CSV table of C-alpha atoms in Angstrom, one decimal:
chain,number,residue,atom,x,y,z
A,10,MET,CA,51.4,103.3,151.5
A,11,GLN,CA,52.7,105.1,148.5
A,12,SER,CA,53.0,102.0,146.4
A,13,GLN,CA,49.4,101.0,147.0
A,14,ASP,CA,48.2,104.5,146.2
A,15,SER,CA,50.0,104.5,142.9
A,16,THR,CA,48.6,101.0,142.1
A,17,ASN,CA,45.1,102.2,142.4
A,18,ARG,CA,45.3,105.6,140.9
A,19,THR,CA,43.3,106.3,137.7
A,20,ALA,CA,42.9,109.6,135.9
A,21,GLY,CA,39.7,109.6,133.9
A,22,ALA,CA,39.7,106.5,131.7
A,23,VAL,CA,43.5,106.2,131.8
A,24,LYS,CA,44.9,103.5,134.1
A,25,HIS,CA,48.2,104.6,135.5
A,26,PRO,CA,51.0,102.1,135.3
A,27,ASP,CA,51.9,100.3,138.5
A,28,ALA,CA,54.7,101.8,140.6
A,29,THR,CA,56.5,98.4,140.3
A,30,GLU,CA,56.4,98.7,136.5
A,31,TRP,CA,57.9,102.2,136.8
A,32,MET,CA,60.8,100.6,138.7
A,33,ALA,CA,61.4,98.1,135.9
A,34,PHE,CA,61.2,101.1,133.5
A,35,LEU,CA,63.7,103.2,135.5
A,36,TYR,CA,66.2,100.3,135.5
A,37,GLY,CA,65.7,99.5,131.9
A,38,GLU,CA,64.0,96.2,132.4
A,39,VAL,CA,60.8,96.7,130.2
A,40,ALA,CA,60.4,95.4,126.7
A,41,PRO,CA,60.9,98.0,124.0
A,42,GLU,CA,57.2,98.1,123.0
A,43,ARG,CA,56.0,98.6,126.6
A,44,LYS,CA,58.7,101.2,127.1
A,45,ARG,CA,57.3,103.3,124.2
A,46,GLU,CA,53.8,103.0,125.8
A,47,LEU,CA,55.1,104.1,129.2
A,48,GLU,CA,57.0,107.0,127.6
A,49,THR,CA,53.8,108.1,125.9
A,50,HIS,CA,51.9,107.9,129.2
A,51,LEU,CA,54.7,109.8,130.9
A,52,ALA,CA,54.5,112.6,128.4
A,53,GLU,CA,50.8,113.1,129.1
A,54,CYS,CA,50.6,112.4,132.8
A,55,GLY,CA,51.8,114.9,135.3
A,56,ASP,CA,51.2,112.7,138.3
A,57,CYS,CA,53.4,109.9,137.0
A,58,ALA,CA,56.1,112.3,135.8
A,59,ALA,CA,56.2,113.9,139.3
A,60,GLU,CA,56.6,110.5,140.9
A,61,LEU,CA,59.3,109.5,138.5
A,62,THR,CA,61.2,112.7,139.1
A,63,ASN,CA,61.1,111.9,142.8
A,64,TRP,CA,62.4,108.3,142.3
A,65,ARG,CA,65.0,109.5,139.9
A,66,SER,CA,66.3,112.0,142.5
A,67,GLY,CA,66.6,109.1,145.0
A,68,MET,CA,68.6,107.1,142.4
A,69,THR,CA,70.9,110.1,141.8
A,70,ALA,CA,71.4,110.4,145.5
A,71,LEU,CA,72.4,106.7,145.6
A,72,ASP,CA,75.1,107.4,143.1
A,73,ASP,CA,76.7,109.9,145.4
A,74,TRP,CA,77.7,107.2,147.8
A,75,LYS,CA,81.1,106.0,146.6
A,76,LEU,CA,83.0,103.2,148.3
A,77,PRO,CA,86.7,103.5,149.0
A,78,VAL,CA,88.8,102.2,146.1
A,79,LYS,CA,90.6,99.1,146.9
A,80,ARG,CA,94.3,99.9,146.6
A,81,ARG,CA,95.9,96.5,146.3
A,82,THR,CA,95.2,94.5,143.2
A,83,PRO,CA,95.0,90.8,144.0
A,84,HIS,CA,96.2,88.5,141.3
A,85,ARG,CA,96.9,85.6,143.6
A,86,ALA,CA,94.9,83.2,141.5
A,87,LEU,CA,97.3,83.5,138.5
A,88,PRO,CA,99.6,80.5,138.4
A,89,VAL,CA,101.8,82.5,136.0
A,90,LEU,CA,102.7,84.9,138.8
A,91,LYS,CA,103.9,82.0,140.8
A,92,TRP,CA,106.2,81.0,138.0
A,93,ALA,CA,107.4,84.6,137.6
A,94,ALA,CA,108.1,84.7,141.3
A,95,ALA,CA,109.9,81.4,141.2
A,96,ALA,CA,111.9,82.6,138.2
A,97,ALA,CA,112.8,85.9,139.9
A,98,LEU,CA,114.0,83.9,143.0
A,99,VAL,CA,116.1,81.5,140.9
A,100,LEU,CA,117.5,84.4,138.9
A,101,GLY,CA,118.2,86.4,142.0
A,102,ALA,CA,119.9,83.5,143.7
A,103,GLY,CA,121.9,82.7,140.5
A,104,PHE,CA,122.9,86.4,140.2
A,105,LEU,CA,124.0,86.6,143.8
A,106,ALA,CA,125.9,83.3,143.7
A,107,GLY,CA,127.5,84.5,140.5
A,108,ARG,CA,128.6,87.8,142.0
A,109,GLN,CA,130.1,86.1,145.0
A,110,PHE,CA,132.0,83.3,143.3
A,111,SER,CA,132.9,84.2,139.7
A,112,PRO,CA,134.1,86.9,137.4
A,113,ALA,CA,131.6,88.7,135.2
A,114,ARG,CA,131.8,86.4,132.2
A,115,ALA,CA,131.3,83.3,134.2
A,116,GLU,CA,128.5,85.2,136.0
A,117,LEU,CA,126.9,86.0,132.7
A,118,ALA,CA,127.2,82.4,131.5
A,119,GLU,CA,125.8,81.1,134.7
A,120,LEU,CA,122.9,83.5,134.4
A,121,LYS,CA,122.3,82.5,130.8
A,122,ALA,CA,122.5,78.9,131.9
A,123,SER,CA,120.0,79.4,134.7
A,124,VAL,CA,117.7,81.3,132.3
A,125,ALA,CA,117.9,78.5,129.9
A,126,GLN,CA,117.3,76.0,132.6
A,127,LEU,CA,114.3,78.0,133.8
A,128,ALA,CA,113.0,78.2,130.2
A,129,GLU,CA,113.5,74.5,129.9
A,130,SER,CA,111.7,73.8,133.1
A,131,VAL,CA,108.8,76.0,132.1
A,132,GLN,CA,108.8,74.2,128.7
A,133,ARG,CA,108.9,70.9,130.5
A,134,GLU,CA,106.1,71.9,132.8
A,135,ARG,CA,104.0,73.0,129.8
A,136,VAL,CA,104.8,69.7,128.0
A,137,ASN,CA,103.9,67.8,131.2
A,138,LEU,CA,100.7,69.7,131.6
A,139,THR,CA,99.8,69.2,127.9
A,140,ASN,CA,100.7,65.5,128.3
A,141,SER,CA,98.7,65.1,131.4
A,142,VAL,CA,95.7,66.8,129.7
A,143,ASN,CA,96.2,64.5,126.7
A,144,VAL,CA,96.6,61.5,128.8
A,145,ALA,CA,93.5,62.3,130.8
A,146,THR,CA,91.5,63.0,127.6
A,147,ALA,CA,92.8,59.7,126.1
A,148,ALA,CA,91.9,57.9,129.2
A,149,ALA,CA,88.4,59.4,129.2
A,150,ASN,CA,88.0,58.5,125.6
A,151,ALA,CA,89.2,55.0,126.1
A,152,GLU,CA,86.9,54.6,129.1
A,153,THR,CA,83.9,55.8,127.0
A,154,LEU,CA,84.8,53.5,124.2
A,155,ARG,CA,85.2,50.6,126.6
A,156,LEU,CA,81.9,51.3,128.2
A,157,LEU,CA,80.3,51.6,124.8
A,158,SER,CA,81.7,48.4,123.5
A,159,GLY,CA,80.8,46.7,126.7
A,160,TYR,CA,77.3,47.9,126.3
A,161,SER,CA,77.1,46.8,122.7
A,162,GLN,CA,78.5,43.4,123.5
A,163,LEU,CA,75.9,43.1,126.2
A,164,GLN,CA,73.3,44.1,123.7
A,165,ALA,CA,74.6,41.6,121.2
A,166,GLY,CA,74.7,38.8,123.8
A,167,GLN,CA,71.1,39.7,124.8
A,168,ARG,CA,70.1,39.5,121.1
A,169,ILE,CA,71.6,36.1,120.6
A,170,THR,CA,70.0,34.7,123.7
A,171,ASP,CA,66.7,36.2,122.5
A,172,GLN,CA,67.1,34.7,119.0
A,173,GLN,CA,68.0,31.3,120.5
A,174,ALA,CA,64.9,31.4,122.7
A,175,ILE,CA,62.7,32.3,119.8
A,176,ALA,CA,64.2,29.5,117.6
A,177,LEU,CA,63.7,27.0,120.4
A,178,ALA,CA,60.1,28.1,120.8
A,179,MET,CA,59.6,27.9,117.0
A,180,ARG,CA,61.0,24.4,117.0
A,181,ASN,CA,58.7,23.3,119.8
A,182,PHE,CA,55.8,24.8,118.0
A,183,GLU,CA,56.6,23.1,114.8
A,184,THR,CA,57.0,19.7,116.6
A,185,ARG,CA,53.7,20.2,118.3
A,186,LEU,CA,52.1,21.3,115.0
A,187,GLY,CA,53.4,18.1,113.3
A,188,ARG,CA,52.0,16.0,116.1
A,189,LEU,CA,48.7,17.7,115.8
A,190,ARG,CA,48.6,17.1,112.1
A,191,ILE,CA,49.2,13.4,112.5
A,192,GLU,CA,46.5,13.2,115.1
A,193,LEU,CA,44.2,15.2,112.9
A,194,GLU,CA,45.0,12.8,110.0
A,195,THR,CA,44.3,9.8,112.2
A,196,VAL,CA,41.0,11.4,113.2
A,197,ALA,CA,40.2,12.1,109.6
A,198,LEU,CA,41.1,8.6,108.6
A,199,ASN,CA,39.0,7.2,111.4
A,200,THR,CA,36.1,9.4,110.4
A,201,GLU,CA,36.4,8.4,106.8
A,202,ASN,CA,36.4,4.7,107.8
A,203,GLY,CA,33.4,5.4,109.9
A,204,PHE,CA,31.7,7.1,106.9
A,205,GLU,CA,32.6,4.2,104.7
A,206,GLN,CA,31.2,1.7,107.2
A,207,THR,CA,28.0,3.7,107.6
A,208,ARG,CA,27.5,4.0,103.9
A,209,GLU,CA,28.0,0.2,103.6
A,210,ASN,CA,25.6,-0.4,106.4
A,211,MET,CA,23.1,1.9,104.8
A,212,THR,CA,23.5,0.2,101.4
A,213,ARG,CA,23.1,-3.1,103.1
A,214,LEU,CA,20.1,-1.9,105.0
A,215,ALA,CA,18.6,-0.5,101.7
A,216,SER,CA,19.2,-3.8,99.9
A,217,PHE,CA,17.8,-5.6,102.8
A,218,SER,CA,14.6,-3.7,103.0
A,219,ALA,CA,14.1,-3.4,99.3
A,220,PRO,CA,11.5,-6.2,98.9
A,221,LEU,CA,9.5,-4.8,101.8
A,222,PRO,CA,7.3,-2.3,99.8
A,223,ASN,CA,6.3,-5.2,97.4
A,224,GLU,CA,5.3,-7.2,100.4
A,225,THR,CA,3.1,-4.4,101.6
A,226,ASP,CA,1.6,-3.8,98.1
A,227,THR,CA,0.4,-7.3,97.7
A,228,PRO,CA,-3.0,-7.7,99.2
A,229,ARG,CA,-3.3,-10.2,101.9
A,230,PRO,CA,-5.4,-13.1,101.2
B,25,MET,CA,100.3,77.9,128.5
B,26,SER,CA,98.4,81.2,127.9
B,27,ARG,CA,95.8,79.3,126.0
B,28,LEU,CA,95.4,77.0,128.9
B,29,ILE,CA,95.0,79.9,131.3
B,30,THR,CA,92.4,81.6,129.1
B,31,SER,CA,90.5,78.4,128.8
B,32,LEU,CA,90.6,78.0,132.6
B,33,PHE,CA,89.4,81.6,133.0
B,34,ALA,CA,86.6,81.1,130.5
B,35,ALA,CA,85.2,78.4,132.8
B,36,SER,CA,81.9,79.4,134.2
B,37,ASP,CA,81.5,80.0,138.0
B,38,GLU,CA,79.4,76.9,138.1
B,39,GLN,CA,82.1,74.8,136.4
B,40,THR,CA,84.7,76.2,138.8
B,41,MET,CA,82.5,75.6,141.8
B,42,TRP,CA,81.9,72.0,140.6
B,43,ARG,CA,85.7,71.5,140.8
B,44,VAL,CA,85.7,72.9,144.3
B,45,LYS,CA,82.8,70.7,145.3
B,46,THR,CA,84.1,67.5,143.8
B,47,GLN,CA,87.8,67.9,144.1
B,48,ASP,CA,88.4,70.5,146.8
B,49,ASP,CA,90.5,72.2,144.3
B,50,PRO,CA,92.1,75.2,146.0
B,51,GLN,CA,93.1,76.9,142.7
B,52,ALA,CA,89.5,76.8,141.5
B,53,PHE,CA,88.4,78.3,144.8
B,54,ALA,CA,91.0,81.0,144.5
B,55,ARG,CA,89.7,81.8,141.0
B,56,LEU,CA,86.1,82.2,142.5
B,57,VAL,CA,87.4,84.4,145.2
B,58,ALA,CA,89.4,86.6,142.8
B,59,ARG,CA,86.3,87.0,140.6
B,60,TRP,CA,83.8,87.6,143.4
B,61,GLU,CA,85.5,89.3,146.3
B,62,GLY,CA,85.0,92.8,144.9
B,63,PRO,CA,81.2,92.5,144.5
B,64,ILE,CA,80.8,90.7,147.9
B,65,ARG,CA,82.9,93.3,149.7
B,66,ARG,CA,80.8,96.0,148.1
B,67,LEU,CA,77.6,94.3,149.1
B,68,CYS,CA,78.8,93.9,152.7
B,69,ALA,CA,80.0,97.5,152.8
B,70,ARG,CA,76.7,98.8,151.6
B,71,MET,CA,74.7,96.5,153.8
B,72,THR,CA,76.6,97.4,157.0
B,73,GLY,CA,77.7,100.9,156.0
B,74,ASP,CA,81.2,99.9,157.2
B,75,THR,CA,84.1,99.0,154.9
B,76,HIS,CA,86.2,97.6,157.7
B,77,ARG,CA,83.5,95.2,158.8
B,78,ALA,CA,82.9,94.4,155.2
B,79,GLU,CA,86.4,93.1,154.9
B,80,ASP,CA,85.8,90.6,157.7
B,81,LEU,CA,82.4,89.7,156.4
B,82,THR,CA,83.8,89.0,152.9
B,83,GLN,CA,86.4,86.7,154.4
B,84,THR,CA,83.8,84.9,156.4
B,85,ALA,CA,81.5,84.6,153.4
B,86,PHE,CA,84.1,82.8,151.3
B,87,ALA,CA,85.0,80.6,154.2
B,88,ARG,CA,81.3,79.7,154.5
B,89,VAL,CA,81.1,79.0,150.7
B,90,PHE,CA,84.0,76.6,151.0
B,91,ALA,CA,82.5,75.0,154.1
B,92,ALA,CA,79.2,74.6,152.4
B,93,ARG,CA,80.6,73.4,149.1
B,94,ALA,CA,79.0,70.0,149.5
B,95,ASP,CA,75.6,71.7,149.8
B,96,TRP,CA,75.9,73.6,146.6
B,97,GLN,CA,73.7,72.3,143.8
B,98,PRO,CA,74.9,72.7,140.3
B,99,SER,CA,71.3,73.3,139.1
B,100,GLY,CA,71.4,76.7,140.6
B,101,LYS,CA,73.6,79.7,139.8
B,102,PHE,CA,76.8,80.0,141.9
B,103,SER,CA,76.3,83.8,142.2
B,104,THR,CA,72.8,83.3,143.8
B,105,PHE,CA,74.3,80.9,146.3
B,106,LEU,CA,77.1,83.3,147.1
B,107,TRP,CA,74.9,86.4,147.4
B,108,ARG,CA,72.6,84.5,149.7
B,109,ILE,CA,75.4,83.5,152.0
B,110,ALA,CA,76.9,87.0,152.1
B,111,LEU,CA,73.5,88.6,152.7
B,112,ASN,CA,72.7,86.2,155.6
B,113,LEU,CA,76.0,87.1,157.2
B,114,CYS,CA,75.2,90.8,156.8
B,115,HIS,CA,71.8,90.3,158.4
B,116,ASP,CA,73.4,88.4,161.3
B,117,GLU,CA,76.0,91.2,161.7
B,118,LEU,CA,73.3,93.9,161.7
B,119,ARG,CA,71.3,92.0,164.3
B,120,LYS,CA,74.3,91.8,166.5
B,121,THR,CA,75.2,95.5,166.1
B,122,LYS,CA,71.6,96.5,166.8
B,123,ARG,CA,71.6,94.5,170.0
B,124,ARG,CA,74.7,96.2,171.2
B,125,GLY,CA,73.3,99.6,170.1
B,126,GLU,CA,76.4,100.5,168.3
B,127,CYS,CA,76.8,103.1,165.7
B,128,SER,CA,79.1,102.7,162.8
B,129,LEU,CA,82.2,105.0,163.1
B,130,GLU,CA,82.9,104.7,159.4
B,131,GLY,CA,84.1,107.8,157.5
B,132,LEU,CA,83.5,110.3,160.2
B,133,GLU,CA,86.4,108.9,162.3
B,134,ASP,CA,88.8,109.8,159.5
B,135,GLY,CA,87.3,113.3,159.2
B,136,ASN,CA,88.3,115.2,156.1
B,137,GLY,CA,92.0,114.2,156.1
B,138,SER,CA,93.2,110.6,155.6
B,139,ALA,CA,89.9,109.4,154.1
B,140,ALA,CA,90.3,111.9,151.2
B,141,ASP,CA,92.7,109.8,149.2
B,142,LEU,CA,90.5,106.7,149.5
B,143,PHE,CA,87.6,107.9,147.6
B,144,ALA,CA,87.1,107.6,143.9
B,145,THR,CA,86.6,111.2,143.1
B,146,ASP,CA,90.0,112.0,141.6
B,147,ASP,CA,88.7,113.9,138.6
B,148,LEU,CA,87.1,116.6,140.8
B,149,SER,CA,88.5,119.7,142.4
B,150,PRO,CA,89.2,119.4,146.2
B,151,ASP,CA,86.0,121.4,147.0
B,152,ALA,CA,83.9,119.3,144.8
B,153,GLN,CA,85.4,116.2,146.2
B,154,ALA,CA,84.6,117.3,149.7
B,155,ASP,CA,81.1,118.1,148.6
B,156,VAL,CA,80.6,114.7,147.0
B,157,ARG,CA,82.0,112.9,150.1
B,158,GLU,CA,79.6,114.9,152.3
B,159,ARG,CA,76.6,114.0,150.2
B,160,GLY,CA,77.8,110.4,150.0
B,161,GLU,CA,78.1,110.3,153.7
B,162,LEU,CA,74.5,111.5,154.1
B,163,VAL,CA,73.3,108.8,151.7
B,164,ARG,CA,75.2,106.2,153.6
B,165,ARG,CA,73.5,107.3,156.8
B,166,ALA,CA,70.1,107.3,155.1
B,167,MET,CA,70.7,103.9,153.7
B,168,GLN,CA,71.5,102.5,157.1
B,169,GLU,CA,68.1,103.9,158.3
B,170,LEU,CA,66.3,101.8,155.7
B,171,PRO,CA,65.0,98.4,156.8
B,172,ALA,CA,67.6,95.9,155.9
B,173,HIS,CA,65.4,93.9,153.5
B,174,TYR,CA,64.8,97.1,151.5
B,175,ARG,CA,68.5,97.9,151.6
B,176,ALA,CA,69.3,94.5,150.2
B,177,VAL,CA,67.1,95.2,147.1
B,178,VAL,CA,68.7,98.6,146.6
B,179,VAL,CA,72.2,97.3,146.8
B,180,LEU,CA,71.6,94.4,144.5
B,181,ARG,CA,69.6,96.4,141.9
B,182,HIS,CA,71.2,99.8,142.0
B,183,TYR,CA,74.8,99.1,142.9
B,184,GLU,CA,75.4,95.5,141.7
B,185,HIS,CA,73.1,95.7,138.7
B,186,LEU,CA,71.2,92.5,139.2
B,187,LYS,CA,67.8,92.2,137.4
B,188,PHE,CA,64.7,92.2,139.5
B,189,HIS,CA,64.0,88.6,138.7
B,190,GLU,CA,67.6,87.7,139.8
B,191,ILE,CA,67.1,89.6,143.1
B,192,ALA,CA,63.8,87.7,143.6
B,193,GLU,CA,65.7,84.5,143.2
B,194,VAL,CA,68.4,85.5,145.6
B,195,LEU,CA,66.0,86.7,148.3
B,196,GLY,CA,63.4,83.9,147.6
B,197,ILE,CA,60.6,86.4,147.1
B,198,PRO,CA,58.3,87.1,144.1
B,199,GLU,CA,59.7,89.5,141.5
B,200,GLY,CA,56.8,92.0,142.2
B,201,THR,CA,57.8,92.1,145.8
B,202,ALA,CA,61.4,92.9,144.9
B,203,LYS,CA,60.1,95.8,142.7
B,204,SER,CA,57.7,97.1,145.4
B,205,ARG,CA,60.6,97.0,147.9
B,206,MET,CA,62.6,99.2,145.5
B,207,VAL,CA,59.7,101.6,145.2
B,208,GLU,CA,59.4,101.8,149.0
B,209,ALA,CA,63.1,102.1,149.5
B,210,LEU,CA,63.4,105.0,147.0
B,211,THR,CA,60.4,106.8,148.6
B,212,GLN,CA,61.8,106.4,152.1
B,213,LEU,CA,65.3,107.4,151.0
B,214,ASN,CA,64.0,110.7,149.6
B,215,ARG,CA,62.1,111.3,152.8
B,216,LEU,CA,65.2,110.5,155.0
B,217,LEU,CA,67.4,112.7,152.9
B,218,LYS,CA,65.0,115.6,153.3
B,219,HIS,CA,64.8,115.2,157.1
B,220,VAL,CA,68.4,114.3,157.7
B,221,ASN,CA,68.7,116.6,160.7
B,222,GLU,CA,66.0,114.9,162.7
B,223,ASP,CA,67.1,113.1,165.8
B,224,THR,CA,68.5,109.6,165.3
B,225,PRO,CA,71.0,107.9,167.7
B,226,CYS,CA,73.9,108.5,165.4
B,227,ASN,CA,72.9,111.9,164.0
B,228,HIS,CA,75.1,114.1,166.2
B,229,LYS,CA,78.0,113.0,164.1
B,230,ILE,CA,76.3,114.0,160.9
B,231,GLN,CA,75.5,117.4,162.4
B,232,ARG,CA,79.1,117.8,163.4
B,233,THR,CA,80.4,117.1,159.9
B,234,GLU,CA,77.8,119.4,158.5
B,235,LEU,CA,79.0,122.1,160.8
B,236,ARG,CA,82.5,121.5,159.8
B,237,ALA,CA,81.5,121.8,156.2
B,238,LEU,CA,80.0,125.2,156.7
């Protein structure tokens, strides 16, 4: 395969660019910096230059195949043309009717009237279109606003509920704290009473046992 | 009104296709057709080598696009979607033709007469025009001899100016593969153009035209 050959070719220390890279080069798809490098290589490498000449001649040959030129020019997507066609129809009809039934002046007047009417209808259509666009935009805006306000209301409601829940929890907590404090105080009071009693007992015990050392000091007869 | 029209025309293919997809908007679809029928017709003509068949294929391609509008994903490019549909149609058509063993009658049927005014060579003298047509005809023949998957790359890159990475996306192949197919296509094309007189099923016609040209 040619492409594989060109992938693996090397001349001395120089690595030849890949054939696929030359394709990108030929179709202007390489970065400017790399392009300069490739051009430098090309100036020095006869093998690559020969290959490129070959590919270029293929590309030139491709340019020789021209397709038939399409003769009709389709503009069917243009709504303007539809209006123009409608206008032409109305005008033509008006003109014919005028010619059939009235003298030239009346004809002219009628023509003018129909043109005016047509202009008016075009104008009306344009206004309608603008209006409908405006209405649609306004509706979209209103809808967005409504959604946004709904969302923010929802958010606000949520916040209030949260706050209430927190307040309730705080109140509960405080009540429990109060109760705890009272219990603690009771315990403390009890403890203090206990201490008091103990001290009293100890004092009493001390005073009770005070004569004892004397008794032991005195030698027994 | 004109501002409205330009703003409508400035809409991207993807926006327009979105309208087609979500609203079945016939006007939007007509805009897409107007914008893309030229490129698609050219693609089909180059792929099949036959401008008449290309007309039918183009119609079918757009019908398929409309039928497949629900499948179109706005994350991808519309053009990729469209090229793919048209290329698949071309491949189907080529398979059918190959089974029937037909040769395209394009160009040669018309001879040198009525086809002359069809070709875009107005700025040349009659002799030069004839020469260009002759060479173009040889290239058309050679292109039809290429494997269709090479031809697709050539058409998209050389004639429709897609970048290799875009071609890779359309064909669902790596970019390197797209480039190596181009290498192979150009190499084979040169070989075919050198040996244009060798025997192929349709070649008696080429030889006849060549004789006529002498």
